[in-house]
XYZ file of C-alpha atoms in Angstrom:
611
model
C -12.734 30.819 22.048
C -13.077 32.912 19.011
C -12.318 30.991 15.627
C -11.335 31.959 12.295
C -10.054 30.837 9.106
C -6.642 31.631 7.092
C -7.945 32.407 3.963
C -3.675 32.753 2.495
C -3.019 29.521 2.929
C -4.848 25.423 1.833
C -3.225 22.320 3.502
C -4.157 19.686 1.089
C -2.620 15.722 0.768
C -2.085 14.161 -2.110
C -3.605 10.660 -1.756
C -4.092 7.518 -3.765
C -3.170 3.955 -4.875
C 0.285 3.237 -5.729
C 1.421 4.043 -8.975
C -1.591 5.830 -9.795
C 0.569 9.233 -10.318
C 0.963 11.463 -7.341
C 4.358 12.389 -7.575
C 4.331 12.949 -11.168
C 1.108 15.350 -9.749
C 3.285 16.977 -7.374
C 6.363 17.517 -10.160
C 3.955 18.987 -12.596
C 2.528 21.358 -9.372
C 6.111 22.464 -8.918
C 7.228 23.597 -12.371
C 3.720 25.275 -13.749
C 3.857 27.584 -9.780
C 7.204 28.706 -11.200
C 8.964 27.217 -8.213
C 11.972 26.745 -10.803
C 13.679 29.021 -12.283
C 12.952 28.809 -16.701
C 16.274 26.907 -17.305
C 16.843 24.780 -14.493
C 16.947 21.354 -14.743
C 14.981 19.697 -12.130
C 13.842 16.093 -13.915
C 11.201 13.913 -12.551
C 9.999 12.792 -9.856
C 11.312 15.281 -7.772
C 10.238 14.631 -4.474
C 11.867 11.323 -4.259
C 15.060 12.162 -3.592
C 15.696 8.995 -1.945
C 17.759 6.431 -4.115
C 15.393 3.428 -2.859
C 11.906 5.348 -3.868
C 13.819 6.532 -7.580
C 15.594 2.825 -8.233
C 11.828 0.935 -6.742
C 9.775 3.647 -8.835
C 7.688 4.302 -5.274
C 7.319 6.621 -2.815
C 8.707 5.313 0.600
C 8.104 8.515 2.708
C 5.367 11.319 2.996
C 6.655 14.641 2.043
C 6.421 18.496 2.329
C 6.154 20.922 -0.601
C 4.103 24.272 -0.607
C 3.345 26.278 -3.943
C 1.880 29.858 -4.592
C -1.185 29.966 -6.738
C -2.848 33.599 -6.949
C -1.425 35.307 -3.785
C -2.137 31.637 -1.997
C 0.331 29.559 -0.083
C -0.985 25.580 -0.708
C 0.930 23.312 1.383
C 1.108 19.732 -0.303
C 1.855 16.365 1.313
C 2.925 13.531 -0.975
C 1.751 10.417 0.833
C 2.990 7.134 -0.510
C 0.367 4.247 -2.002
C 1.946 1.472 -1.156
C 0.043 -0.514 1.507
C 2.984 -1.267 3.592
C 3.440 2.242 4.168
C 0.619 3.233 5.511
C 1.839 3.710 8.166
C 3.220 7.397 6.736
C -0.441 8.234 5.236
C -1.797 7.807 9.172
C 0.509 9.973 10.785
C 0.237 13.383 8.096
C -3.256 13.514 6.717
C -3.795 15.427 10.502
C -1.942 18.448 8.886
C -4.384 18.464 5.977
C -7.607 20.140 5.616
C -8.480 18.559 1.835
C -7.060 15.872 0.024
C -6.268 14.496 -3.657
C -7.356 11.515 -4.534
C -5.846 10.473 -7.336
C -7.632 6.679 -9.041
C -5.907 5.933 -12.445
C -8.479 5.914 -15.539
C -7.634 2.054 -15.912
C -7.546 0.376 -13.529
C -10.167 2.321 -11.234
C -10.476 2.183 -7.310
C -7.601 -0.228 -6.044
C -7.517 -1.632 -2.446
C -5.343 1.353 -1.133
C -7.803 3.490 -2.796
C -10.555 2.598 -0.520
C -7.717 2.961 2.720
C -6.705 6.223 1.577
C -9.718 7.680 1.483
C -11.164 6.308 4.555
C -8.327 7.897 6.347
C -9.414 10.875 4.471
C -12.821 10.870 5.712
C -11.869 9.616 9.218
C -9.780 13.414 9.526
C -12.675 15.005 8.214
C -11.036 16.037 4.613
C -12.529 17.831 1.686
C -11.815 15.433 -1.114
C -11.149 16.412 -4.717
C -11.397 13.304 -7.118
C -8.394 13.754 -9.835
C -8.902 10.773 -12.740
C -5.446 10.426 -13.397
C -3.843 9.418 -17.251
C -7.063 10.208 -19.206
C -4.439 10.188 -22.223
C -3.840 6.157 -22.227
C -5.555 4.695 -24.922
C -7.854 2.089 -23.048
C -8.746 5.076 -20.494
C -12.737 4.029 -19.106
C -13.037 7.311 -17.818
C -16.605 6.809 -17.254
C -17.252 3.989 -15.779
C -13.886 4.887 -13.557
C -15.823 7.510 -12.202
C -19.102 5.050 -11.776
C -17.122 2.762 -9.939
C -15.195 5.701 -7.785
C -19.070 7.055 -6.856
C -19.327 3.514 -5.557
C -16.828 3.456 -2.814
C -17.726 6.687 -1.820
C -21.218 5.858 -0.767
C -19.667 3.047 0.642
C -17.288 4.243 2.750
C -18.880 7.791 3.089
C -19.872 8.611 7.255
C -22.192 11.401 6.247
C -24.283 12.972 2.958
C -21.656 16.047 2.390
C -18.761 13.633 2.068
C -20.546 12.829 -1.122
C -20.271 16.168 -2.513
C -17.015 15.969 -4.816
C -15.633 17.723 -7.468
C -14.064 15.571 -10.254
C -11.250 16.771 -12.578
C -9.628 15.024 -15.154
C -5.818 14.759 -15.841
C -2.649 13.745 -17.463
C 0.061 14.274 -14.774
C 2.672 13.376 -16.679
C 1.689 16.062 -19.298
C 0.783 18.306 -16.441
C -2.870 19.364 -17.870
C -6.102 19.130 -16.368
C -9.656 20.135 -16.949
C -13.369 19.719 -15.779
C -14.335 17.839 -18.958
C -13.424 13.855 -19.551
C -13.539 15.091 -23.063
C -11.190 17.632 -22.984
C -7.545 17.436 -21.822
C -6.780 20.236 -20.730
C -3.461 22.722 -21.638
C -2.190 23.384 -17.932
C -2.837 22.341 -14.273
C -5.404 26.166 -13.500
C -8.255 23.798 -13.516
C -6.942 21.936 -10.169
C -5.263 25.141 -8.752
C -8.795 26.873 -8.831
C -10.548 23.838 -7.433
C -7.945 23.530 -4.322
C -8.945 27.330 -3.546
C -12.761 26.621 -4.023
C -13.023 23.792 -2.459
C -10.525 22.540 0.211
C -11.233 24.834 3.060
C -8.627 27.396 4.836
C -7.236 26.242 7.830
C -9.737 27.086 11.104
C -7.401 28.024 14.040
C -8.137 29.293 17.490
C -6.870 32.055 19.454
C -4.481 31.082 22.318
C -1.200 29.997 23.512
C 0.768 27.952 20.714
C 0.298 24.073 20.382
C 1.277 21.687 17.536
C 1.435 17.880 16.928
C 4.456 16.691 15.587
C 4.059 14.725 12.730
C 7.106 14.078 11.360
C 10.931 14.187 11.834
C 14.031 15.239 9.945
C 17.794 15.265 10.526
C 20.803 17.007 8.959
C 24.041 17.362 10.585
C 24.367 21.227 10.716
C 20.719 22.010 12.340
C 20.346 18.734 14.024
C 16.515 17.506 15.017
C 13.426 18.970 12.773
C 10.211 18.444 14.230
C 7.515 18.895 11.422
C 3.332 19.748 11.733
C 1.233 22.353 11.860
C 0.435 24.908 13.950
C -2.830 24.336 15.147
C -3.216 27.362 17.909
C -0.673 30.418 18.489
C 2.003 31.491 17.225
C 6.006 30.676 17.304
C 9.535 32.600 16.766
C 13.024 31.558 17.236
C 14.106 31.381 20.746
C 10.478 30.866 22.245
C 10.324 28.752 25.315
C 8.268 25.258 24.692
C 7.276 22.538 26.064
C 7.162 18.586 24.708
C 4.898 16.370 25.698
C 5.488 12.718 24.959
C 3.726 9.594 25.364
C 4.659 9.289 29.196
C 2.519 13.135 29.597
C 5.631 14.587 31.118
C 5.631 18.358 29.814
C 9.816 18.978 29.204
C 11.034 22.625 28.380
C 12.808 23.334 25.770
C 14.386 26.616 23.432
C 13.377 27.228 20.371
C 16.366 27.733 17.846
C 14.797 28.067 14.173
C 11.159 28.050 12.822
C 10.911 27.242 8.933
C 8.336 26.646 6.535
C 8.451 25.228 3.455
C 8.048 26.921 -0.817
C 9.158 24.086 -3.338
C 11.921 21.985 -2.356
C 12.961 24.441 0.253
C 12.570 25.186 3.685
C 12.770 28.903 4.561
C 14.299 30.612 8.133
C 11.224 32.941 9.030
C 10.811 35.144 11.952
C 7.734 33.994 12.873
C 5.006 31.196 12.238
C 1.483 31.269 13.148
C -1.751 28.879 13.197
C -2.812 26.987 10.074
C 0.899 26.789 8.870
C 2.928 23.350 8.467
C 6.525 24.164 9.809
C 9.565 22.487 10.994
C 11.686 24.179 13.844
C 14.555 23.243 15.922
C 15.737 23.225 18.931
C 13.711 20.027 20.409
C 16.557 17.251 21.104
C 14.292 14.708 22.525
C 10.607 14.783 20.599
C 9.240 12.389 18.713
C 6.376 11.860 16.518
C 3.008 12.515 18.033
C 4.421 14.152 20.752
C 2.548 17.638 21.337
C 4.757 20.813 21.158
C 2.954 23.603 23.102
C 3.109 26.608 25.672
C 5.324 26.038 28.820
C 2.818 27.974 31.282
C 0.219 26.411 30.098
C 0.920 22.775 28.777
C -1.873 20.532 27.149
C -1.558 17.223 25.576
C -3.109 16.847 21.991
C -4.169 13.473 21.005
C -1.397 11.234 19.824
C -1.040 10.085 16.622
C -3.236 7.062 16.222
C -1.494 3.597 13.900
C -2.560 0.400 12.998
C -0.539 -1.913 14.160
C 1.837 -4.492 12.363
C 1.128 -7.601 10.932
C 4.624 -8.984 9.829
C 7.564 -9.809 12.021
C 11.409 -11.192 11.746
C 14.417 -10.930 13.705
C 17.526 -9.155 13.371
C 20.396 -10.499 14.566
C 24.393 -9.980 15.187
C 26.128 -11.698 11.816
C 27.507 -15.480 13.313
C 29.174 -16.500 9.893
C 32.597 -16.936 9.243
C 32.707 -14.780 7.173
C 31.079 -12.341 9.931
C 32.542 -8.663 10.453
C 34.681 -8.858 6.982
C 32.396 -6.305 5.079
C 30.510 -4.334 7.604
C 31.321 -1.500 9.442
C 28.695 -1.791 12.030
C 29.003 -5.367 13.124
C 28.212 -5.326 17.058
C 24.976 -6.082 18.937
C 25.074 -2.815 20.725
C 25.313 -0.975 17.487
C 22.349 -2.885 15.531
C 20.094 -2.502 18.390
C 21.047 1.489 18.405
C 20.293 1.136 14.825
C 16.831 -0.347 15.864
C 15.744 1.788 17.805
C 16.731 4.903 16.623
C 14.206 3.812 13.363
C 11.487 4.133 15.772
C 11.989 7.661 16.155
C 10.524 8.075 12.178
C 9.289 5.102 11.716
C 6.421 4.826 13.687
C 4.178 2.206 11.904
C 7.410 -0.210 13.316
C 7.984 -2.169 16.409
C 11.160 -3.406 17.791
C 11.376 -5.713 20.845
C 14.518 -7.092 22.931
C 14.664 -10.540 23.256
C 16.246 -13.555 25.241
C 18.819 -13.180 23.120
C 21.656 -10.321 23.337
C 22.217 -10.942 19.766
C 18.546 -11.549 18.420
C 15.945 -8.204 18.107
C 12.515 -8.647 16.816
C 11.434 -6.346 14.712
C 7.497 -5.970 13.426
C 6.090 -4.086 10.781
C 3.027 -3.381 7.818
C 4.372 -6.306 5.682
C 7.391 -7.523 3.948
C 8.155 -4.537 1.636
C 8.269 -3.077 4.464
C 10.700 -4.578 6.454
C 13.118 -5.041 3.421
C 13.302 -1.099 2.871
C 14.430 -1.145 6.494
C 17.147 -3.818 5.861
C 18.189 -2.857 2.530
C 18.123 0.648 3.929
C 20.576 -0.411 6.829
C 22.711 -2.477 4.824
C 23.405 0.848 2.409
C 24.784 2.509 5.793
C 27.634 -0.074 6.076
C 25.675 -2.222 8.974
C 26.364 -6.386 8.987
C 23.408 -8.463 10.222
C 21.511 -11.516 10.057
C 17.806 -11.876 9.344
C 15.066 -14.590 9.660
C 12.126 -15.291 7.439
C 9.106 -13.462 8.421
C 5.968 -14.638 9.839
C 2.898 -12.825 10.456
C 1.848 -12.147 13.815
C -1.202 -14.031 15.567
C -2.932 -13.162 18.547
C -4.829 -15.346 20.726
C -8.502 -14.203 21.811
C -10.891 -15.962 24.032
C -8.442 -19.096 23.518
C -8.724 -18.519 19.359
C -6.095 -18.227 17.863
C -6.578 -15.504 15.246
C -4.392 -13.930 12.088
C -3.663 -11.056 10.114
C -6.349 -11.364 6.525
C -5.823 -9.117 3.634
C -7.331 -8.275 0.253
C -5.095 -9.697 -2.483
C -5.758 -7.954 -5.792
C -4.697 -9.269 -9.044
C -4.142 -8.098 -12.511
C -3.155 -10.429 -15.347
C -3.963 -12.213 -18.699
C -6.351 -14.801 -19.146
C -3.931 -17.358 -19.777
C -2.493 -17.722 -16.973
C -5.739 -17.616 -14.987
C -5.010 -21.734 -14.146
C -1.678 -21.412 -12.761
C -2.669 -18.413 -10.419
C -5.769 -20.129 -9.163
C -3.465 -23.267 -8.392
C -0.604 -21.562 -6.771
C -3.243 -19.462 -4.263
C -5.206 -22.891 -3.430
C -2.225 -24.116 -1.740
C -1.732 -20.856 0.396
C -5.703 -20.889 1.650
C -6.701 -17.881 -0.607
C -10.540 -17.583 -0.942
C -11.710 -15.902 -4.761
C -14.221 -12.777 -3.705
C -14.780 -11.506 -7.365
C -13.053 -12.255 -10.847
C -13.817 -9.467 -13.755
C -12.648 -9.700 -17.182
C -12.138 -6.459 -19.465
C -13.347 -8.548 -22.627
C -9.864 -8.020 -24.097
C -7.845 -11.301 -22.603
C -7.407 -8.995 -19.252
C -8.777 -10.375 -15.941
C -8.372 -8.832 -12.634
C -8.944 -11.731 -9.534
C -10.099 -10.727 -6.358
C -9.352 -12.722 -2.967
C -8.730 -13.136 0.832
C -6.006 -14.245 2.139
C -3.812 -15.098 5.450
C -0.867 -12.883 5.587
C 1.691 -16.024 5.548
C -0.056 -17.238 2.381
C 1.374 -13.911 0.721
C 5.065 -14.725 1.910
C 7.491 -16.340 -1.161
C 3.939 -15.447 -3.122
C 5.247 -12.082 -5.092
C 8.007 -13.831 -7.174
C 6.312 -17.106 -7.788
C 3.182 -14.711 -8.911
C 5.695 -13.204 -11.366
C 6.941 -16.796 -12.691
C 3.524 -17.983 -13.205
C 2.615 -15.062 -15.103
C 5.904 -14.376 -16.901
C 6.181 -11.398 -15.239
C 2.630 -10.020 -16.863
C 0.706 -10.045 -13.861
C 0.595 -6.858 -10.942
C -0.437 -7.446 -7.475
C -1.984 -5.563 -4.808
C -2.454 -6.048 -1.108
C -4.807 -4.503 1.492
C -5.020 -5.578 5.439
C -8.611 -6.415 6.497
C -8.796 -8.076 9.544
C -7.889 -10.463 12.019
C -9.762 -14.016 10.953
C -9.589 -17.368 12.916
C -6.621 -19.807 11.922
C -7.109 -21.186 8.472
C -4.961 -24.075 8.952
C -1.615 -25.426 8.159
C 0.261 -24.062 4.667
C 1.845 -26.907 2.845
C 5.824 -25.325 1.942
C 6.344 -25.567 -1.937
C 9.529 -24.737 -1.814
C 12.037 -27.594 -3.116
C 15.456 -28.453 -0.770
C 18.611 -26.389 -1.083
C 22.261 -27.175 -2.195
C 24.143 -26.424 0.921
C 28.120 -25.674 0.742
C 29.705 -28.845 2.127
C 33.002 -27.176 3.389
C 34.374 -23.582 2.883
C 36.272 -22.477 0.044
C 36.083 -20.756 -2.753
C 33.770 -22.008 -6.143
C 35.264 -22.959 -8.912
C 33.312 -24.436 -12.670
C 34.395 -28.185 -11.611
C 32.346 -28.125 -8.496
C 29.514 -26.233 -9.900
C 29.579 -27.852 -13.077
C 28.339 -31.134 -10.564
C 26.086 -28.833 -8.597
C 23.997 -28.066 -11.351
C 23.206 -31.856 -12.752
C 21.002 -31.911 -9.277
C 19.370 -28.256 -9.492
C 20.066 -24.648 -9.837
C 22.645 -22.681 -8.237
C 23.063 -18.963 -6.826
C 27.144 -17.918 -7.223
C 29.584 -18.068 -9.933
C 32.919 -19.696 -10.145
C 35.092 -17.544 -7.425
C 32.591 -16.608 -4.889
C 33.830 -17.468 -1.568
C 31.220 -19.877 0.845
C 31.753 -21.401 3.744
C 29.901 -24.899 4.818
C 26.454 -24.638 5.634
C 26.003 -21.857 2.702
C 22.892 -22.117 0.367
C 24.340 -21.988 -2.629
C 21.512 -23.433 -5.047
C 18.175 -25.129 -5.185
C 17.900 -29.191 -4.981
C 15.576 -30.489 -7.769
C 14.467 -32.610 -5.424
C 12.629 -31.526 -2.062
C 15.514 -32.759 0.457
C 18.487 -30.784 1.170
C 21.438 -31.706 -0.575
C 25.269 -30.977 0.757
C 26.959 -30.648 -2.604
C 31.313 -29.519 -2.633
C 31.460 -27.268 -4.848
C 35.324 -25.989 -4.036
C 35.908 -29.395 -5.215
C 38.576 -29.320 -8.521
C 39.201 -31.824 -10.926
C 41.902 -34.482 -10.488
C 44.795 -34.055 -12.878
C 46.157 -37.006 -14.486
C 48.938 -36.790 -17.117
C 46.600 -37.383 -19.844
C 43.526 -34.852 -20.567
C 42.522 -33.595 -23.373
C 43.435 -30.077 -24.524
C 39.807 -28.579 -25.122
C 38.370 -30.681 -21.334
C 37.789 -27.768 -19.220
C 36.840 -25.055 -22.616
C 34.572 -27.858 -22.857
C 32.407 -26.670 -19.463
C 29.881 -24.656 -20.106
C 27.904 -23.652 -16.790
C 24.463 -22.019 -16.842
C 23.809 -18.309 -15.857
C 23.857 -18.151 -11.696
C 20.199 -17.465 -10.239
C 20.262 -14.026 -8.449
C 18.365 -13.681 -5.925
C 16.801 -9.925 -4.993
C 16.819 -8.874 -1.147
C 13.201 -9.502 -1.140
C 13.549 -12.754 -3.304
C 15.721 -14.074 -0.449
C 13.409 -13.238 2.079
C 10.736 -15.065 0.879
C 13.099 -18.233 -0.417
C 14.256 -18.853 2.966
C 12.574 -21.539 5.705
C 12.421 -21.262 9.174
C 15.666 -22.950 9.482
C 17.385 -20.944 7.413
C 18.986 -17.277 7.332
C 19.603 -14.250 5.276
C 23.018 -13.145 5.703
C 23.005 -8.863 4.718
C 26.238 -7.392 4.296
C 27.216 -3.751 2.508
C 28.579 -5.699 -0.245
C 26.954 -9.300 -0.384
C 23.443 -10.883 0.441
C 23.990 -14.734 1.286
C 21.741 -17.838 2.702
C 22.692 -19.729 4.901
C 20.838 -22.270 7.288
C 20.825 -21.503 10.712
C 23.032 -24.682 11.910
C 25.724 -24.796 9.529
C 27.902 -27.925 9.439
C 26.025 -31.327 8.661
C 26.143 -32.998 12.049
C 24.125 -30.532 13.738
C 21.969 -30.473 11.626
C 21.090 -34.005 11.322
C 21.500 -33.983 15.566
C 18.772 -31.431 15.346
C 16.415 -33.479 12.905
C 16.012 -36.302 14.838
C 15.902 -34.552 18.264
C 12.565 -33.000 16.151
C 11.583 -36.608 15.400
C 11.614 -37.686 18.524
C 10.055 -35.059 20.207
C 6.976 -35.645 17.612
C 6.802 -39.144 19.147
């Protein structure tokens, strides 16, 4: 078939570690392409209009934005950099011909750096190296650049890959020039290099095919099936047929074709190869699935993902306290829930089990799983959760698990406590650099469940000066049995309601989680035991009155500040014998038998059975 190229229009992906500045990239884009009118107020961080990715300061999912730059249309995808959605980088870079890679001018290549761009290369992308916040005041911009050369002949599968254009740039001034000297006054530098470098989309003649790469949903239009046009061309009304994993072709009509110009997404009349589009009309498609001609149907390659490495169960709220917040309370409706995620959330797995009540659910890591609950919980659903655990498999009668590459910034200080804290979960030191200025950054391997309950007890140790960084490697041969650091809990010895008498008592034998007035019910975490037992404490219980007290007794009781606990704090504070409990309105622990005597029935049946 003949070929040829688009020369109107770049596809290009914005790529890099997290925090490293891509959508403050992508804002800057936007306003200097006059996308905006002059006195509009748009903000930052304009692509993430979600109010998880604004109020977690990341971006959750990839996105579509297009600009015009000299009579060119340039098609951007925001990707996000955390590694527990990679899943999202996987499934878009296939609509890209070049990509941004974006490494910050401190801290350099980071681990999601070096998946990024491997993904990159693995599509066969024209990279454009961006240093990023060149303004900071301990920028290394040149050995930044050293270092970035270095994973690129690393990771590099041929000599042209190592071809690259580097720019340097202040996104959040939104300048950027070819000199590490100069800042720049505006973002023409980049613009130019997209159109010089990335290449224009090479399409075929023939009948119309596309992969869908991603899904949207309002309530007007229904179903948008995102990705690019890869052969042909498509209009409103057009006949089509999906192809989904099962390689069943299914017609369908088109109803609407759009394509995207800043925050928008425009009605056009027609759409042809080398454009990224979203039409309706497709009622059943799902991502990967291949959208192409009805007389002549041909599967594309599906979407290839790596597969989870972290897994917990959802389950139907059993508390007393269960259905009295929620609106979706039912097993039927969590499981719909479930596995209607799947549909754009492809990186996820979700599996029935023995259990009416009980689905397990596996994804990238625990970040990732909490967007999902916290993200459920926001939509009024009531449900249960265990702690996670990562996922082993068994090969050749080894049992192997998940391994990842733990990367840590922090101060010298606290270099001890770190070190002791990672012994105990199995972590193996690779590399340890230090910046000559009381900074250290600490390099290591470790299992998957070492890194579970590690994130807040990393920000204890540190005082909260310390960022970490995670990266999944491989699968690695057991390591051997974790010790749990974790002390006992105060459980709620009956249900009631708190008051300062009973939690005045509860906190002479550790720390507690509510205030005076919280409702609990027995079996209720409500604190942590100083001591590594579990402790039933009453904490409904008042004091006795007596007709003598003195006036100032109960002014007297002073109780210290409750210990919240995050979504993701609770995740990772819970044992396997315990629960989170996620309501619209309330996140509670529990343990999984509540009163006393089952629980004490259950211990000793464990003895036993050890015998």
């Amino acid at each position: 078939m003949t070929q040829r190229f688009r020369e109107d229009i770049r596809n290009i992906a914005i790529v890099a570690h997290v925090d490293h500045g891509k959508t403050s990239l992508v804002d800057a884009m936007l306003k200097q392409s006059k996308v905006f009118r002059d006195n509009q107020q748009v903000g930052d961080l304009i692509l993430d209009r979600n109010a998880l990715e604004r109020e977690k300061g990341i971006t959750i999912l990839a996105k579509n934005t297009a600009v015009m730059y000299r009579g060119v249309k340039i098609n951007i995808i925001d990707t996000p950099g955390h590694a527990d959605f990679s899943g999202e980088v996987e499934r878009v870079v296939n609509m890209a011909d070049g990509c941004l890679l974006l490494v910050d001018s401190v801290e350099g290549p980071m681990p999601q750096t070096r998946f990024v761009l491997r993904q990159a290369f693995e599509k066969g992308l024209r990279p454009i190296v961006v240093i990023n916040k060149i303004d900071r005041e301990n920028a290394r911009i040149a050995e930044v650049v050293s270092l970035t050369q270095d994973l690129f002949l690393e990771i590099a599968t041929n000599s042209d890959q190592l071809d690259f254009p580097v720019l340097y740039a202040s996104a959040r001034n939104g300048t950027a020039s070819t000199d590490p000297g100069v800042e720049g006054t505006d973002l023409i530098p980049l613009f130019e290099c997209i159109l010089k470098q990335v290449p224009p989309p090479q399409i075929e003649e023939g009948s119309f095919r596309m992969v869908v790469s991603n899904l949207d949903y309002d309530s007007y239009k229904g179903r948008y099936a995102l990705g690019r046009v890869l052969r042909g061309s498509i209009k409103p009304k057009d006949s089509v047929a999906v192809i989904g994993a099962d390689g069943v072709p299914v017609k369908y009509e088109i109803d609407d074709v759009f394509s995207f110009m800043g925050l928008n997404r425009t009605a056009v009349e027609e759409a042809s190869a080398g454009e990224i589009i979203a039409i309706t009309g497709l009622e059943a498609v799902s991502i990967g699935d291949t959208v192409t001609d009805p007389e002549n149907p041909e599967a594309l390659p599906r979407i290839e993902i790596g597969e989870p490495t972290v897994k917990m169960t959802f389950g139907v709220n059993s508390s007393p306290f269960a259905g009295r917040e929620g609106k979706y309370c039912t097993s039927r409706q969590l499981r719909e829930r479930l596995y209607r995620e799947l549909e754009v959330n492809i990186s996820l797995r979700v599996e029935d089990t023995d259990s009416p009540d009980l689905f397990l659910v596996s994804g990238r890591g625990e970040l990732h799983l909490a967007i999902l609950v916290e993200t459920m919980r926001r939509q009024d659903y009531e449900f249960e959760i265990s702690r996670p655990e990562a996922i082993t498999r068994e090969v050749n009668g080894q049992v192997l698990e998940p391994v990842e590459a733990l990367t840590l910034d922090t101060r010298e200080d606290y270099i001890g406590a770190v070190t002791e804290l990672l012994s105990k979960r199995l972590a193996r030191m690779t590399n340890m650099h230090n910046d000559g200025r009381g900074n250290v950054r600490m390099e290591y391997h470790i299992p998957t469940r070492g890194l579970i309950g590690f994130r807040s007890a990393f920000l204890t140790a540190t005082r909260g000066e310390g960022v970490m960084n995670t990266l999944f490697l491989e699968y690695q041969p057991w390591a051997g049995e974790i010790a749990s650091t974790r002390s006992g809990a105060l459980v709620a010895a009956e249900e009631g309601v708190a008051v300062t008498y009973g939690l005045n008592n509860a906190q002479e034998r550790g720390i507690t989680f509510i205030e005076p007035g919280t409702p609990v019910y027995e079996g209720m975490i409500v604190g942590i035991n100083s001591r590594g037992t579990d402790l039933a404490v009453n904490i409904c219980k008042e004091k006795k009155q007596t007709n003598i007290r003195a006036s100032t007794a109960d002014i007297a009781v002073k109780l210290t500040p409750p210990l919240k606990l995050s979504l993701e704090e609770s995740m990772d504070f819970i044992n396997s014998d315990e629960l989170v409990e996620v309501t619209p309105k309330n996140i509670r622990l529990r343990k999984r038998l509540l009163t006393q005597n089952e629980r004490f029935r259950a211990k000793k049946a464990a003895e036993r059975a050890q015998l």
